[in-house]
Each structure stands twice: as C-alpha cells, then as structure tokens.
Amino acid sequence: MEIVYVYTKKRNEFGRQCNFSDRPAELHVDILPDASLLDNFIEKDPVDAGIQIAKEMSEHEVNTERFETENRGINHTEGGWPKDINPQEIEQVMRFRKKVEKDEMYTNTILQLGTVMEHCIKQNNAINIYEEYFDDIDVETSEETPSAKTINVFRDPNDRKRTATHISWFPDGPRKLAIAYSVLDFQGADSDTSMESYIWDVENPNKPEFTLKPVSPLVCVEYNPKDSHQLLGGCYNGQIAFWDTRKGSQPVDMSPIEHSHRDPAYKTIWLQSKTGTECFSASSDGQVLWWDTRKMGEPTEKLYLDPTKKQDLSKSQGAMALEY
C-alpha cells in the first residue's frame, strides 16, 4: 500500500535569498610550528630527482619570396590605320607617318620608351653569363687506379680445348652470353674436335645453358637486338647460320655453301631494320654479303672490298671486323 503525502509551500515562505559580497580576509586560527613534531619524521638522504640536461632548441624555417614567371607572346598584324588610309598604298602610308612623327606626343612617347629599353639593355650587359662561380673549389678526384677482378671463368667443356673466338651478350640484360668456339689454325682440328658453341648463364660457369650445333665450327656469333631468341653465326667453312633457341640446337636455316664466303666468316652483324631479319657478314675472302634470315638461299646483295672501286673480286681485300 503506497502512501503519498504532498507538501505544498509558497515561495515567499522559503526565506531570504543569499546575496554574496566582497569583504577583507579574516584570520580565524593561527597554528604555530611545533618543534616536537620533528621526531615523527626522518630526513631522506640522498634524494633522487629527475632533470633534463639536453638543451632546449627550436626549429625555424625561412623561405624567400617566390618569384612567379609566365610566358607571353605577341602576334603583330598590320592594322590600326585610319579609315581613310589604305595600307596597300605606299604614298598614303608615308604621308601619314610623316604627319605622326611631327606630333609632340609621338616624340615624348619614344623618349619615354627609350629610357626603359636602355635600362633593360644595361641589365643584360651587367651580367656575365659565362662567369665561373666555383673556380676556387678543388674537385676531388679518386686516386684509386682502375681495376677489375675475375668473377667466373667459362671453359670449353670438351676434352679438346678450343679458342673462344667471339662473345655476344644477351640483349635483354647481362644474364647470359653466347660464346663461339673454334680452332682457327688451318687443318689444326682433328676428327674428334667438337663443333659446338654454347650459351652460358653468368651465374653458372659449370654447365652451359644452351648448345648451338652448327655443321662447321662457329667463328662468330651475334644475338639479334630485336629478338633475344635469335642468333646469327659465321662458320669456319664460310656459311652463315641462323638459330632460334625456341626451336632447338640445330640451325633454323643456313646459307648454301656455293653462295657463302670462300674463307671463314669472321664477322656477322644485325642491321637496325624494321623487320629485324637483315644482317651483314664479312670474311677474309674480300666479300661483304647482305642477308635476310627469312630467305637464306642467296645473299640479297654483295659488296667486294676492292680499293679501286671497280668491284673486282680478284683485287678485293679481306675483312676481319665489321660495324654498321
């Protein structure tokens, strides 16, 4: 059973409202120090206190006022003539110019503009654009002599060692290199001498990554700079061989012996053509042959290295190097 009692009282019966006012301070009690209380405390010695010994520093940044530049252009066209003056008539134009040049306003304007232009010209003359600002600073030069060290050695894996006659680096990075091996001494190779050349991984000198198997030992070999899977080789018997590493170790195509060089093909080079299939070959037989790897049946063009410029093969001189 809930009992509720409502107590009602008027506001004016609550009493007077508190009003606060400022007054001077009053001392109600004064407790003097008691020396006998010191026996209740123990002096702490030593006292640990943390302090900061680092110097207080502040950071400030200063930037010079930015100089904004902009480019503007002026296109001058014939215009501004009075309606009664025809710019195509020389006599009318000359008569009008003489009239304007006699005007005092024209003279004052020219003198005013001339002062501004002279100031700009003197500014240009005051600046030495060829001045050297750092003549007194010595350039530090390294006193260490250039040197090189051997990282890996790529040896002919066959028992009968042959000379590495040519090297061609992989065009897409120094990860591989193709090396042509052959014996250049006339009749210096016996029947057991290998005719293979190899592609090596520079990090693995123990085993070749790929083997090139020509019909005659390779004297030179070159990667195609536009297709890293294609190689061109010049053989000891004068033939030119073309490889695609995606199609195996055997040559994709070779030049016929009757249309090839008569001496070893000492140099082959790819041309920077749109097709990426054209190349040159040179030999000590005095010929430079132009080939297209899409059609190796015969050279596209021949050049005899004849000093008399008569294209006489009997007077031509051999070539050991070729650059395009």
Short mmCIF file of C-alpha atoms in Angstrom, two decimals:
data_model
loop_
_atom_site.label_atom_id
_atom_site.label_comp_id
_atom_site.label_asym_id
_atom_site.label_seq_id
_atom_site.Cartn_x
_atom_site.Cartn_y
_atom_site.Cartn_z
CA MET A 1 0.00 0.00 0.00
CA GLU A 2 1.60 3.22 -1.23
CA ILE A 3 1.22 6.29 0.97
CA VAL A 4 1.74 9.65 -0.72
CA TYR A 5 1.78 12.96 1.08
CA VAL A 6 2.08 16.16 -0.90
CA TYR A 7 3.68 19.01 0.97
CA THR A 8 2.97 22.43 -0.50
CA LYS A 9 4.67 25.64 0.47
CA LYS A 10 4.79 29.09 -1.06
CA ARG A 11 7.99 30.55 -2.44
CA ASN A 12 7.94 33.54 -0.16
CA GLU A 13 7.99 31.21 2.84
CA PHE A 14 11.41 29.70 1.89
CA GLY A 15 13.37 32.54 3.40
CA ARG A 16 15.51 35.36 2.16
CA GLN A 17 17.78 34.89 -0.95
CA CYS A 18 21.51 34.67 -0.27
CA ASN A 19 23.38 37.73 -1.50
CA PHE A 20 27.22 37.50 -1.63
CA SER A 21 29.53 40.47 -1.37
CA ASP A 22 33.31 41.10 -1.21
CA ARG A 23 34.94 41.70 2.19
CA PRO A 24 38.52 41.69 3.57
CA ALA A 25 40.13 38.43 4.62
CA GLU A 26 39.63 37.35 8.21
CA LEU A 27 42.06 35.23 10.31
CA HIS A 28 40.10 32.59 12.20
CA VAL A 29 43.00 30.47 13.57
CA ASP A 30 46.82 30.67 13.64
CA ILE A 31 48.72 27.43 14.33
CA LEU A 32 52.38 27.96 15.19
CA PRO A 33 55.07 25.37 14.26
CA ASP A 34 55.67 22.67 16.87
CA ALA A 35 59.32 21.57 17.13
CA SER A 36 58.34 18.33 18.92
CA LEU A 37 56.70 17.04 15.75
CA LEU A 38 60.12 16.76 14.03
CA ASP A 39 60.70 13.46 15.86
CA ASN A 40 57.94 11.85 13.81
CA PHE A 41 59.85 12.42 10.50
CA ILE A 42 63.11 11.03 9.04
CA GLU A 43 65.30 13.07 6.76
CA LYS A 44 65.72 11.47 3.31
CA ASP A 45 69.33 11.48 2.14
CA PRO A 46 70.17 11.15 -0.72
CA VAL A 47 67.22 12.43 -2.70
CA ASP A 48 66.64 11.27 -6.30
CA ALA A 49 65.30 13.86 -8.66
CA GLY A 50 64.97 13.69 -12.43
CA ILE A 51 66.22 16.59 -14.53
CA GLN A 52 66.64 17.22 -18.26
CA ILE A 53 70.15 18.23 -19.27
CA ALA A 54 69.54 18.49 -23.02
CA LYS A 55 69.50 21.94 -24.47
CA GLU A 56 66.14 23.24 -25.48
CA MET A 57 66.20 24.07 -29.15
CA SER A 58 63.67 25.40 -31.56
CA GLU A 59 63.38 24.91 -35.29
CA HIS A 60 62.61 27.70 -37.72
CA GLU A 61 62.18 27.69 -41.47
CA VAL A 62 62.71 30.62 -43.77
CA ASN A 63 61.81 30.75 -47.43
CA THR A 64 62.44 33.60 -49.78
CA GLU A 65 59.60 35.21 -51.60
CA ARG A 66 58.59 33.16 -54.59
CA PHE A 67 59.14 34.73 -57.98
CA GLU A 68 56.35 33.78 -60.32
CA THR A 69 57.01 33.74 -64.05
CA GLU A 70 54.74 33.40 -67.01
CA ASN A 71 55.17 33.21 -70.76
CA ARG A 72 53.51 35.71 -73.03
CA GLY A 73 53.52 36.07 -76.76
CA ILE A 74 52.70 38.88 -79.15
CA ASN A 75 51.45 38.47 -82.69
CA HIS A 76 51.84 41.62 -84.73
CA THR A 77 49.47 42.13 -87.62
CA GLU A 78 49.06 45.10 -89.86
CA GLY A 79 46.32 47.33 -88.51
CA GLY A 80 45.47 50.47 -86.61
CA TRP A 81 45.36 52.69 -89.68
CA PRO A 82 42.66 55.36 -90.03
CA LYS A 83 39.73 54.53 -92.27
CA ASP A 84 40.85 56.98 -94.95
CA ILE A 85 44.36 55.41 -95.18
CA ASN A 86 44.88 52.35 -97.38
CA PRO A 87 47.88 50.33 -96.02
CA GLN A 88 48.49 48.97 -99.51
CA GLU A 89 49.21 52.47 -100.89
CA ILE A 90 52.82 53.37 -100.10
CA GLU A 91 52.32 57.13 -100.70
CA GLN A 92 49.41 57.36 -98.25
CA VAL A 93 51.33 55.41 -95.62
CA MET A 94 54.45 57.60 -95.96
CA ARG A 95 52.36 60.78 -95.79
CA PHE A 96 50.59 59.58 -92.64
CA ARG A 97 53.87 58.53 -90.96
CA LYS A 98 55.46 61.95 -91.55
CA LYS A 99 52.40 63.56 -90.03
CA VAL A 100 52.59 61.37 -86.92
CA GLU A 101 56.35 61.82 -86.47
CA LYS A 102 55.92 65.59 -86.31
CA ASP A 103 53.49 65.27 -83.41
CA GLU A 104 54.96 66.21 -79.98
CA MET A 105 53.13 63.31 -78.30
CA TYR A 106 54.95 60.85 -80.55
CA THR A 107 58.35 62.32 -79.66
CA ASN A 108 57.66 62.23 -75.91
CA THR A 109 56.44 58.63 -76.10
CA ILE A 110 59.55 57.48 -77.97
CA LEU A 111 61.84 59.18 -75.44
CA GLN A 112 59.98 57.56 -72.53
CA LEU A 113 60.10 54.07 -74.06
CA GLY A 114 63.74 54.52 -75.00
CA THR A 115 64.70 55.03 -71.35
CA VAL A 116 63.01 51.76 -70.33
CA MET A 117 64.65 49.85 -73.16
CA GLU A 118 68.08 51.29 -72.33
CA HIS A 119 67.70 50.17 -68.71
CA CYS A 120 66.96 46.59 -69.81
CA ILE A 121 69.92 46.56 -72.19
CA LYS A 122 72.29 47.73 -69.46
CA GLN A 123 71.00 44.98 -67.17
CA ASN A 124 71.95 42.38 -69.76
CA ASN A 125 75.40 43.87 -70.16
CA ALA A 126 75.99 43.86 -66.39
CA ILE A 127 75.53 40.08 -66.10
CA ASN A 128 78.36 37.81 -67.21
CA ILE A 129 76.59 34.65 -68.36
CA TYR A 130 79.93 32.87 -68.71
CA GLU A 131 81.09 33.59 -65.14
CA GLU A 132 82.56 30.65 -63.25
CA TYR A 133 81.30 30.63 -59.68
CA PHE A 134 83.36 27.74 -58.32
CA ASP A 135 86.87 28.33 -59.67
CA ASP A 136 88.41 28.23 -56.19
CA ILE A 137 86.92 24.84 -55.27
CA ASP A 138 89.14 21.83 -55.85
CA VAL A 139 87.45 18.90 -57.48
CA GLU A 140 88.02 15.72 -55.56
CA THR A 141 89.48 13.04 -57.78
CA SER A 142 89.83 9.44 -56.87
CA GLU A 143 93.42 8.29 -56.62
CA GLU A 144 92.48 4.64 -56.95
CA THR A 145 93.68 3.07 -60.16
CA PRO A 146 91.03 1.33 -62.28
CA SER A 147 90.94 -2.37 -61.64
CA ALA A 148 88.92 -5.46 -62.48
CA LYS A 149 88.57 -8.86 -60.91
CA THR A 150 87.64 -12.25 -62.27
CA ILE A 151 84.17 -13.42 -61.17
CA ASN A 152 83.64 -16.54 -63.29
CA VAL A 153 85.61 -18.48 -65.91
CA PHE A 154 83.73 -20.19 -68.74
CA ARG A 155 85.87 -23.02 -70.08
CA ASP A 156 85.27 -25.19 -73.12
CA PRO A 157 83.57 -28.30 -71.65
CA ASN A 158 85.17 -30.59 -74.25
CA ASP A 159 88.38 -32.55 -73.74
CA ARG A 160 89.96 -30.99 -76.82
CA LYS A 161 90.13 -27.32 -75.75
CA ARG A 162 89.35 -24.68 -78.37
CA THR A 163 89.71 -20.92 -78.58
CA ALA A 164 86.78 -18.66 -77.68
CA THR A 165 86.73 -16.62 -80.89
CA HIS A 166 83.73 -14.38 -80.21
CA ILE A 167 81.39 -13.29 -77.39
CA SER A 168 77.89 -11.80 -77.66
CA TRP A 169 75.97 -10.53 -74.64
CA PHE A 170 72.27 -11.24 -74.15
CA PRO A 171 70.39 -8.10 -75.35
CA ASP A 172 67.83 -8.08 -72.50
CA GLY A 173 70.33 -7.81 -69.67
CA PRO A 174 73.72 -9.15 -68.59
CA ARG A 175 72.36 -12.55 -67.56
CA LYS A 176 73.64 -14.64 -70.45
CA LEU A 177 76.32 -14.61 -73.08
CA ALA A 178 76.88 -16.63 -76.25
CA ILE A 179 80.44 -17.79 -76.95
CA ALA A 180 81.71 -19.15 -80.27
CA TYR A 181 84.45 -21.81 -80.02
CA SER A 182 86.66 -22.88 -82.91
CA VAL A 183 90.20 -23.77 -83.92
CA LEU A 184 91.42 -21.12 -86.37
CA ASP A 185 94.67 -22.89 -87.29
CA PHE A 186 94.45 -24.30 -90.80
CA GLN A 187 93.81 -28.05 -90.50
CA GLY A 188 94.51 -27.71 -86.78
CA ALA A 189 91.32 -29.51 -85.77
CA ASP A 190 91.12 -33.29 -85.89
CA SER A 191 88.09 -35.51 -86.36
CA ASP A 192 87.38 -35.66 -82.61
CA THR A 193 87.22 -31.88 -82.16
CA SER A 194 83.75 -30.68 -81.18
CA MET A 195 81.96 -28.15 -83.40
CA GLU A 196 79.53 -26.97 -80.73
CA SER A 197 79.27 -23.48 -79.27
CA TYR A 198 77.40 -22.55 -76.12
CA ILE A 199 75.17 -20.04 -74.35
CA TRP A 200 76.20 -19.58 -70.71
CA ASP A 201 74.43 -18.24 -67.64
CA VAL A 202 76.84 -15.81 -66.00
CA GLU A 203 75.98 -17.21 -62.55
CA ASN A 204 76.62 -20.84 -63.54
CA PRO A 205 80.03 -21.47 -65.17
CA ASN A 206 79.83 -25.22 -64.56
CA LYS A 207 77.38 -26.17 -67.31
CA PRO A 208 76.20 -24.38 -70.48
CA GLU A 209 72.57 -23.32 -70.53
CA PHE A 210 72.12 -23.99 -74.27
CA THR A 211 74.14 -25.67 -77.02
CA LEU A 212 74.49 -24.45 -80.61
CA LYS A 213 75.22 -27.27 -83.07
CA PRO A 214 76.46 -25.94 -86.44
CA VAL A 215 77.73 -28.01 -89.36
CA SER A 216 81.08 -26.20 -89.10
CA PRO A 217 82.71 -24.57 -86.05
CA LEU A 218 81.45 -21.07 -85.32
CA VAL A 219 83.95 -18.23 -85.70
CA CYS A 220 81.50 -15.54 -84.57
CA VAL A 221 78.00 -15.36 -83.11
CA GLU A 222 75.64 -12.43 -82.54
CA TYR A 223 72.35 -12.00 -80.68
CA ASN A 224 69.50 -10.28 -82.53
CA PRO A 225 68.96 -6.99 -80.61
CA LYS A 226 65.24 -7.04 -81.51
CA ASP A 227 64.61 -10.71 -80.63
CA SER A 228 66.69 -12.26 -77.85
CA HIS A 229 65.79 -15.79 -79.02
CA GLN A 230 67.52 -15.39 -82.40
CA LEU A 231 71.25 -15.72 -83.07
CA LEU A 232 73.37 -15.35 -86.19
CA GLY A 233 76.66 -17.20 -86.62
CA GLY A 234 79.52 -17.23 -89.09
CA CYS A 235 81.07 -20.66 -89.69
CA TYR A 236 84.64 -21.67 -90.39
CA ASN A 237 83.64 -23.00 -93.83
CA GLY A 238 82.13 -19.58 -94.76
CA GLN A 239 78.45 -20.43 -94.27
CA ILE A 240 76.06 -18.21 -92.32
CA ALA A 241 73.76 -19.97 -89.84
CA PHE A 242 70.59 -18.70 -88.16
CA TRP A 243 69.26 -20.06 -84.81
CA ASP A 244 66.06 -19.67 -82.85
CA THR A 245 66.56 -21.05 -79.34
CA ARG A 246 62.85 -21.88 -79.12
CA LYS A 247 63.27 -24.38 -81.98
CA GLY A 248 66.23 -26.37 -80.70
CA SER A 249 70.00 -26.56 -81.03
CA GLN A 250 70.07 -27.12 -84.79
CA PRO A 251 70.16 -24.09 -87.14
CA VAL A 252 66.77 -22.97 -88.43
CA ASP A 253 68.36 -22.05 -91.77
CA MET A 254 71.81 -21.83 -93.36
CA SER A 255 73.26 -20.24 -96.43
CA PRO A 256 74.20 -22.70 -99.24
CA ILE A 257 77.91 -23.38 -99.47
CA GLU A 258 78.01 -22.22 -103.11
CA HIS A 259 76.58 -18.76 -102.19
CA SER A 260 78.59 -18.31 -98.99
CA HIS A 261 82.05 -16.96 -98.21
CA ARG A 262 85.11 -18.75 -99.51
CA ASP A 263 87.01 -18.16 -96.26
CA PRO A 264 85.84 -18.27 -92.63
CA ALA A 265 83.09 -15.73 -91.85
CA TYR A 266 84.94 -13.70 -89.25
CA LYS A 267 82.17 -11.20 -88.50
CA THR A 268 78.37 -11.04 -88.66
CA ILE A 269 76.21 -8.13 -87.60
CA TRP A 270 72.47 -7.44 -87.44
CA LEU A 271 71.08 -4.36 -89.17
CA GLN A 272 68.69 -1.95 -87.46
CA SER A 273 65.90 -2.63 -89.94
CA LYS A 274 62.14 -2.55 -89.40
CA THR A 275 61.81 -6.30 -89.95
CA GLY A 276 64.74 -7.22 -87.68
CA THR A 277 65.74 -10.00 -90.10
CA GLU A 278 68.51 -8.33 -92.15
CA CYS A 279 72.21 -8.80 -91.44
CA PHE A 280 75.72 -8.43 -92.86
CA SER A 281 78.65 -10.83 -92.93
CA ALA A 282 82.32 -10.22 -93.72
CA SER A 283 85.22 -12.52 -94.43
CA SER A 284 88.87 -12.56 -95.43
CA ASP A 285 87.78 -13.51 -98.96
CA GLY A 286 87.07 -9.79 -99.61
CA GLN A 287 83.27 -10.01 -99.65
CA VAL A 288 80.60 -8.33 -97.55
CA LEU A 289 77.28 -10.14 -98.01
CA TRP A 290 73.84 -8.80 -97.16
CA TRP A 291 71.41 -11.45 -95.87
CA ASP A 292 67.76 -11.77 -94.95
CA THR A 293 67.15 -14.59 -92.46
CA ARG A 294 63.71 -15.21 -93.99
CA LYS A 295 65.43 -16.23 -97.24
CA MET A 296 68.93 -17.62 -96.79
CA GLY A 297 69.11 -19.25 -100.23
CA GLU A 298 71.37 -16.49 -101.55
CA PRO A 299 72.57 -13.08 -100.33
CA THR A 300 70.38 -10.07 -101.04
CA GLU A 301 73.39 -8.07 -102.18
CA LYS A 302 77.18 -8.39 -102.45
CA LEU A 303 79.97 -5.89 -101.92
CA TYR A 304 83.55 -6.57 -102.97
CA LEU A 305 86.13 -4.68 -100.87
CA ASP A 306 88.05 -3.51 -103.93
CA PRO A 307 90.15 -0.36 -103.26
CA THR A 308 89.93 0.55 -106.96
CA LYS A 309 86.11 0.75 -106.64
CA LYS A 310 85.73 -1.47 -109.69
CA GLN A 311 84.09 -4.32 -107.76
CA ASP A 312 86.75 -6.78 -108.90
CA LEU A 313 86.84 -9.81 -106.58
CA SER A 314 90.41 -10.65 -107.57
CA LYS A 315 91.60 -7.26 -106.20
CA SER A 316 89.43 -7.14 -103.10
CA GLN A 317 90.90 -7.18 -99.62
CA GLY A 318 89.73 -9.30 -96.71
CA ALA A 319 87.82 -8.04 -93.68
CA MET A 320 88.14 -9.25 -90.09
CA ALA A 321 85.80 -6.70 -88.44
CA LEU A 322 82.51 -5.10 -89.41
CA GLU A 323 80.38 -2.36 -87.84
CA TYR A 324 77.20 -0.68 -89.09
#
